[in-house]
Coordinates of C-alpha atoms (C1' of nucleotides) in Angstrom, one line a residue:
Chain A
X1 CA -9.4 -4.0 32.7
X2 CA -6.4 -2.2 31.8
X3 CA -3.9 -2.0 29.0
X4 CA -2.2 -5.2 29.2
X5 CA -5.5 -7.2 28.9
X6 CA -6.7 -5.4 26.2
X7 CA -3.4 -5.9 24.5
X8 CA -3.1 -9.6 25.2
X9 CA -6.3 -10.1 23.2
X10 CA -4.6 -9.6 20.2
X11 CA -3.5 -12.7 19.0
X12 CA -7.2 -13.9 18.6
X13 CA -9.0 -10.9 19.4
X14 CA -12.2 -10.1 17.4
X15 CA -11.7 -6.2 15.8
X16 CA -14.0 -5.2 18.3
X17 CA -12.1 -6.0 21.8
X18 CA -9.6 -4.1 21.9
X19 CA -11.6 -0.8 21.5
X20 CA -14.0 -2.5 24.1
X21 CA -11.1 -2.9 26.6
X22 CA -8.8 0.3 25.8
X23 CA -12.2 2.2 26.1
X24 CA -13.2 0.4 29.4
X25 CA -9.2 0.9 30.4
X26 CA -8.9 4.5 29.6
X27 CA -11.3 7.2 29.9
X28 CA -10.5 8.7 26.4
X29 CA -13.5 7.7 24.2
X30 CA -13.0 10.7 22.3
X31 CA -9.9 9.3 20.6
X32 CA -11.3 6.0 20.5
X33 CA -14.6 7.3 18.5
X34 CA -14.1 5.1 15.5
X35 CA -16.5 2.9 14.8
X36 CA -16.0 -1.0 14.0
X37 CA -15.3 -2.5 10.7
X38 CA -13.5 1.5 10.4
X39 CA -9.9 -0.4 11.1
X40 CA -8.2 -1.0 7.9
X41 CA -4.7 -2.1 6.6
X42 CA -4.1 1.2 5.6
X43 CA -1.3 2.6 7.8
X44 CA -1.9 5.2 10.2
X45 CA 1.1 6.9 9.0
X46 CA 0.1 7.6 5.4
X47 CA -2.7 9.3 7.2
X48 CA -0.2 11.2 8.7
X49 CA 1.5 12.1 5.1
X50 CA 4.0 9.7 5.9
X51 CA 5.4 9.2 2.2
X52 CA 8.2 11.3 3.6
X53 CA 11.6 10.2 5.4
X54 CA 10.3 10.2 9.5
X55 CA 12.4 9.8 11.4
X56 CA 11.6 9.6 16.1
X57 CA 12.3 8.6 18.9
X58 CA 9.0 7.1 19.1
X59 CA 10.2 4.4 17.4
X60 CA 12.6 3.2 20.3
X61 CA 9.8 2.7 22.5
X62 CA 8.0 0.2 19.8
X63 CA 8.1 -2.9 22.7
X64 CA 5.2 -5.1 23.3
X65 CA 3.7 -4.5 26.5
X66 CA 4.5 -5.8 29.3
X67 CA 2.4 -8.5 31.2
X68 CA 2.5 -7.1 34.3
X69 CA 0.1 -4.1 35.3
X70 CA 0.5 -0.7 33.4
X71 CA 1.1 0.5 37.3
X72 CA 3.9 -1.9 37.2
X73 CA 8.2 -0.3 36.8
X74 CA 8.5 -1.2 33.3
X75 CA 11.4 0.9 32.0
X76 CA 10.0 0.6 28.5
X77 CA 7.9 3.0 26.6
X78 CA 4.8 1.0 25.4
X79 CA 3.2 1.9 22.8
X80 CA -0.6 1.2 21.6
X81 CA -2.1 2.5 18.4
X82 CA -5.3 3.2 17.3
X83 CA -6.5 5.1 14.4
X84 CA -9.2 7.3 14.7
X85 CA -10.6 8.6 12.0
X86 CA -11.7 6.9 8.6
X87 CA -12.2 10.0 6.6
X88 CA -9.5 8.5 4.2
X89 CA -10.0 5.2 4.1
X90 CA -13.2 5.2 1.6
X91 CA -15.3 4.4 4.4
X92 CA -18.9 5.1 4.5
X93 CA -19.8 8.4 5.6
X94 CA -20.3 9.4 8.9
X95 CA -21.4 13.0 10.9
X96 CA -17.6 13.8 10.3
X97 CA -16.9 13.4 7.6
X98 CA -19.3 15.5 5.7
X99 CA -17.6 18.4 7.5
X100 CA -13.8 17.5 5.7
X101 CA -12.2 20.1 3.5
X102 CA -8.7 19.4 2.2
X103 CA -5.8 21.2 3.7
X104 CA -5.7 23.5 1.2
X105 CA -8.9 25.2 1.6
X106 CA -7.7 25.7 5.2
X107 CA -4.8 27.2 3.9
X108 CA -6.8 29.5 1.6
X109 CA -8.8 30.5 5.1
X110 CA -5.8 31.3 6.8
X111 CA -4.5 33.7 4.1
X112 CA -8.1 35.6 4.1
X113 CA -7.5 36.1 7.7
X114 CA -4.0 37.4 7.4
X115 CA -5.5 39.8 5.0
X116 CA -8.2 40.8 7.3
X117 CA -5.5 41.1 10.5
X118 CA -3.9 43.7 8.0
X119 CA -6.9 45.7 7.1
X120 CA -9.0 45.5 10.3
X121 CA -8.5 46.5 13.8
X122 CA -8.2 43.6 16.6
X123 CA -11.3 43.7 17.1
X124 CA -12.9 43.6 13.8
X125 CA -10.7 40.7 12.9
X126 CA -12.1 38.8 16.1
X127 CA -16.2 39.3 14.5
X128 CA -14.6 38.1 11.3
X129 CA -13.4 35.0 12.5
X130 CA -16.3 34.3 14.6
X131 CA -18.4 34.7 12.0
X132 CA -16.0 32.4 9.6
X133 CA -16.6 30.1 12.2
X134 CA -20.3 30.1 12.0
X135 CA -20.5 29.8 8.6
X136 CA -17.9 27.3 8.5
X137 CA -18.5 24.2 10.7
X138 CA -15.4 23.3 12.6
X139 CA -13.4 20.4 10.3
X140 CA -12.5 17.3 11.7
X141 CA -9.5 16.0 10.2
X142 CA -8.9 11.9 10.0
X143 CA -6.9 11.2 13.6
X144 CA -5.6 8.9 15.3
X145 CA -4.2 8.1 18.4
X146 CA -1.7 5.5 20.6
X147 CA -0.5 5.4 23.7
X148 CA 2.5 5.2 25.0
X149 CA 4.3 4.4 28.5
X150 CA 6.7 7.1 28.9
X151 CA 7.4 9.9 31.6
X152 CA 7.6 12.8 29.2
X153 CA 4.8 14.2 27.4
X154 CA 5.8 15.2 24.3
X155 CA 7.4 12.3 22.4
X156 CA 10.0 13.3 19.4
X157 CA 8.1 12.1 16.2
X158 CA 10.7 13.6 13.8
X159 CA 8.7 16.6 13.1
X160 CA 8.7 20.2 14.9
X161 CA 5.9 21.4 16.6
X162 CA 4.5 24.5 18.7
X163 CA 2.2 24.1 21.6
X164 CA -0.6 26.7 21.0
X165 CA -2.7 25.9 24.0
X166 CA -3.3 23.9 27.3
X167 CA -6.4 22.6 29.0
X168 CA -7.8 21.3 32.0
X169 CA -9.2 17.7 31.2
X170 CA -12.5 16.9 33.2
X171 CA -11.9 13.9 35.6
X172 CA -8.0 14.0 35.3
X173 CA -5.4 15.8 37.2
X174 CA -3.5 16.0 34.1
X175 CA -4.3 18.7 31.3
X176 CA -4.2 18.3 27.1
X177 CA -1.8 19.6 26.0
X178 CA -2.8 20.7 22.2
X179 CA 0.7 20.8 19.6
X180 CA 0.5 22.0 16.0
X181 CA 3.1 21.4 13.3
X182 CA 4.9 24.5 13.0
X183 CA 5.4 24.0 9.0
X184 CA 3.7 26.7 7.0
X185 CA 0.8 25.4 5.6
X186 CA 1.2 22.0 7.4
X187 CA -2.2 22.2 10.0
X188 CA -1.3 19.0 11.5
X189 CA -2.3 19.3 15.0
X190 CA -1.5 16.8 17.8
X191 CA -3.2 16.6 21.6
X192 CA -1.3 15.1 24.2
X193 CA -2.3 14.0 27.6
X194 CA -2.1 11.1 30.4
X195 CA -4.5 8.6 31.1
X196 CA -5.4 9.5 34.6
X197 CA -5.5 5.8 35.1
X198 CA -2.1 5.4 34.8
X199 CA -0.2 8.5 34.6
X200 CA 2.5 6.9 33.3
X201 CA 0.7 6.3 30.2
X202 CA 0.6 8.9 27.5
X203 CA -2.3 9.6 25.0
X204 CA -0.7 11.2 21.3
X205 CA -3.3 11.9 18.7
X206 CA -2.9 13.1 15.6
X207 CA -5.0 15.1 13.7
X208 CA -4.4 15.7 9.7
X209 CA -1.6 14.7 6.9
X210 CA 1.6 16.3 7.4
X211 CA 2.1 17.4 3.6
X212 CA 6.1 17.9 4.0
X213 CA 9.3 16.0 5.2
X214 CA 10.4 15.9 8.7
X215 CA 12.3 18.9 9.0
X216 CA 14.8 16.9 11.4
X217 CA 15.2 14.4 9.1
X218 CA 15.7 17.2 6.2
X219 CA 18.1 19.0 8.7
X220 CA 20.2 15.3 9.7
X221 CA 20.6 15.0 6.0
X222 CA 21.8 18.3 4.6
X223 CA 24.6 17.6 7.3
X224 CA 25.7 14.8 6.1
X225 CA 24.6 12.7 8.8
X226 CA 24.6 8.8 8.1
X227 CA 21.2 7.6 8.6
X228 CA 20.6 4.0 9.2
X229 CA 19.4 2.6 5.8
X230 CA 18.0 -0.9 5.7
X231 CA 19.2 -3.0 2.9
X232 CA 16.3 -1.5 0.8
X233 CA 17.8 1.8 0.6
X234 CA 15.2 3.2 2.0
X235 CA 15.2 7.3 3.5
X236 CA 14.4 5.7 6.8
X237 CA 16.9 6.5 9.6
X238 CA 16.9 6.6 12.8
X239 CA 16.2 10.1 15.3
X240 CA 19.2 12.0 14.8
X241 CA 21.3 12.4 17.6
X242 CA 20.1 15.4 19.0
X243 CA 16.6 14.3 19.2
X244 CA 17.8 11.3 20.9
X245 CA 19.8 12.9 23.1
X246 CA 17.5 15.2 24.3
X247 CA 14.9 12.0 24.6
X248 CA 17.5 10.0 26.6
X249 CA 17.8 12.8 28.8
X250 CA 14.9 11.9 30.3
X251 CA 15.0 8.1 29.2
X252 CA 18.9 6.8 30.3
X253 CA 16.9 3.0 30.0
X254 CA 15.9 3.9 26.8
X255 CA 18.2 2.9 24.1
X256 CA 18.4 2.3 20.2
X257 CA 17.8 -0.6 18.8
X258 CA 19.2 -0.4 15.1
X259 CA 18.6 -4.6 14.8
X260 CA 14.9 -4.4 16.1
X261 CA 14.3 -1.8 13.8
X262 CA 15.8 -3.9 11.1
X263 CA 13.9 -6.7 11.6
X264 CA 10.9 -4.9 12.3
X265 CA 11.0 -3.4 8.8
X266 CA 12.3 -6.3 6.8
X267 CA 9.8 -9.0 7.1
X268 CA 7.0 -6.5 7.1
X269 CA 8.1 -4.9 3.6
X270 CA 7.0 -2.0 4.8
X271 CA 7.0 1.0 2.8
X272 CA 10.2 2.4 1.9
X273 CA 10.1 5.9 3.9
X274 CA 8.5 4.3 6.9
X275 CA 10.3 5.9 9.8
X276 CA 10.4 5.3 13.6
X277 CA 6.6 6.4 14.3
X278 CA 5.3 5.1 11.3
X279 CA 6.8 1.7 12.1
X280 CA 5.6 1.8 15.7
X281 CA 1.9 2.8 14.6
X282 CA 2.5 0.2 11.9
X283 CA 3.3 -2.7 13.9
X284 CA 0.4 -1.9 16.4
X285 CA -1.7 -1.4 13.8
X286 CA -1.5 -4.7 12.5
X287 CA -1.6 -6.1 15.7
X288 CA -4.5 -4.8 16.5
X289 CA -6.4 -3.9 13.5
X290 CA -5.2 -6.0 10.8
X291 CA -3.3 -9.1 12.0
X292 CA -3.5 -10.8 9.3
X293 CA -1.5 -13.8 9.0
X294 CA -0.1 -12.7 5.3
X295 CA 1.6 -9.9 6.6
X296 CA 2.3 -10.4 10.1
X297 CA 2.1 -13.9 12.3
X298 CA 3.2 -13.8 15.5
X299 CA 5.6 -16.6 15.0
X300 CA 6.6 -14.9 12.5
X301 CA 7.6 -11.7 12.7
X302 CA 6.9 -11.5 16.6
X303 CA 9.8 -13.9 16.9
X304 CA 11.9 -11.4 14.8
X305 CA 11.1 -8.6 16.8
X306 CA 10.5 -9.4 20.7
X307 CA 12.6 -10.8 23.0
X308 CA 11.9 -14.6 23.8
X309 CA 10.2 -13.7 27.1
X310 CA 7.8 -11.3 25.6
X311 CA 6.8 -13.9 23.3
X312 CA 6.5 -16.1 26.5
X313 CA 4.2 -13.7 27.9
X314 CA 2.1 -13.2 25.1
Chain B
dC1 C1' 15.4 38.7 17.7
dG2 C1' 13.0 34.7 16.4
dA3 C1' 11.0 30.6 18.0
dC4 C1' 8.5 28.7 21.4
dT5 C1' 5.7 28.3 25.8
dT6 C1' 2.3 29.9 29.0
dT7 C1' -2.1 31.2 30.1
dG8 C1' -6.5 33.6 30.3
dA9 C1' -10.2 34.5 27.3
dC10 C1' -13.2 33.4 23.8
dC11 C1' -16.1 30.5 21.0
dA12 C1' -18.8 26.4 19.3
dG13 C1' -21.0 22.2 20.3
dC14 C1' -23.6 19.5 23.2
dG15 C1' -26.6 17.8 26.9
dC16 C1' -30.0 19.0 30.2
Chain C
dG1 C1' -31.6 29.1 27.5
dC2 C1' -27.9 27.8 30.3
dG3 C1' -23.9 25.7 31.8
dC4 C1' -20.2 22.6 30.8
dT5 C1' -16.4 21.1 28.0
dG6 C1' -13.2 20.9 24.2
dG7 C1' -10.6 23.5 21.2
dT8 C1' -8.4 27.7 19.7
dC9 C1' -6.6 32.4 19.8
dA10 C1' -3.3 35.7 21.0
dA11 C1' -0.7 38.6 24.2
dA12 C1' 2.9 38.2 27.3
dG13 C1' 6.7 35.9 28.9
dT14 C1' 10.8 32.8 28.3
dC15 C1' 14.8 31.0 26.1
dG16 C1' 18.8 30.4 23.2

DNA sequence: CGACTTTGACCAGCGC
DNA sequence: GCGCTGGTCAAAGTCG
């Protein structure tokens, strides 16, 4: 089983199969740890705080996959999303979610141990935080994940992060790499790493609600840079140059595509600050979690957005 | 010099 | 209790 099968069962697919393929496909059940009927419409964007302008390069490699193998020399990104986490979606409660504090009580934790890093020797402040720790059961925030077919590891998703660590992940060559937004007071955190069953796929999750606006977006438009508005004069814009640059960099094949980006956004009236990841989780997402036919029909908007010989292929 | 990455150490949770 | 693993910390190094 690999990707492509599990992503050709989505035009009929029962809401369980494509966890029971991507699970069987991938060795990543931790990301996959949802539970069924936990899929909802709501998009995995707005659990990343997505009510903001976003703006990536994620968003160029929103493609169907391919038919062939994941092995195979496709030149496009692919890109298959999965949220993780129902924390926010008014699910029933589960182990997890009994453990979830808002963002700001993190916050307030990371001020008292500021405080205590000013008062207290290294040491000192090392007990303290164990013992915060202890008393404190490690918070899970609502997460998500998707993969993606790409040679670089760390995809532009329109916001600015810091890598704060690196591990070895059992039964794969490859090690997680672990990201965190490096906004004050933002804790999203993101892990990335390759399936070991195909390297050239990567794994993003994302962990937590970013609570600002892209900072690259905010930067593109203090300089005046034209963003590519849709005709709902919407924030949404396209990665400003320099993130795509530095993307194509390692991707000459991959390219813009202002008109699939339109035509992805249009029919799916899709919230106004959807940006480039948000649209790529969104279209997976209802592809996978929520196809349903009022909002997204494959001879519908499918036709819009993929070439002919994908549809074939689907 | 600030922002960021690297990397070894540490800790918590979990299974045996 | 012990060992393994995932996740995080933080000092040191790197880069622009």
């Amino acid at each position: 089983m690999d990707i492509k099968e599990a992503v050709e069962m989505d035009g009929g697919m029962g809401s369980s199969s494509f966890l029971d393929h991507v699970s069987a496909g991938f060795p990543l059940q931790g990301i996959f740890d949802f539970a069924e009927g936990e899929k909802s419409s709501l998009g995995f964007m707005e659990l990343l705080g997505v009510h903001q302008d976003f703006g990536s390069s994620l968003f160029d490699m929103v493609k169907p996959l391919p038919s062939t193998a994941p092995s195979s020399s496709s030149p496009n990104p692919t890109v298959v999303t999965k949220m993780e986490s129902p924390e926010l979606l008014n699910q029933p409660a589960t182990p997890n979610s009994s453990s979830i504090s808002s963002a700001s009580s993190e916050a307030v934790n990371d001020e008292q141990v500021k405080v205590e890093e000013q008062e207290e020797d290294q040491q000192k402040t090392k007990k303290q935080l164990k013992a915060k720790k202890t008393n404190q059961k490690r918070q899970r925030e609502p997460r998500f994940a998707f993969m993606t077919k790409s040679e670089v590891d760390h995809l532009e998703d329109g916001y600015r992060w810091r890598k704060y660590g690196q591990k070895a992940v059992k039964d794969s060559p490859f090690p997680r790499s672990y990201y965190r937004c490096t906004t004050v007071s933002c804790n999203v955190k993101k892990r990335v790493e390759r399936s070991y069953n195909d390297p050239s796929i990567v794994v993003t999750t994302y962990e937590g609600q970013h609570n600002h606006p892209s900072p690259i977006i905010q930067r593109q438009s203090l300089a005046g840079v034209p963003t590519m508005n849709n005709s709902v004069g919407s924030n949404f814009s396209m990665p400003i140059q320099g993130t795509m640059s530095h993307y194509n960099h390692h991707h000459h094949h991959q390219q813009q595509q202002p008109s699939f980006v339109n035509s992805l956004l249009q029919p799916m009236n899709l919230p106004r600050n959807y940006g480039s990841t948000n649209a790529a989780a969104f279209l997976h997402e209802r592809r996978f979690c929520n196809p349903g036919p009022a909002l997204f029909k494959d001879h519908g908007l499918l036709q819009d957005i993929l070439p002919s010989h994908m549809l074939k292929e689907e």
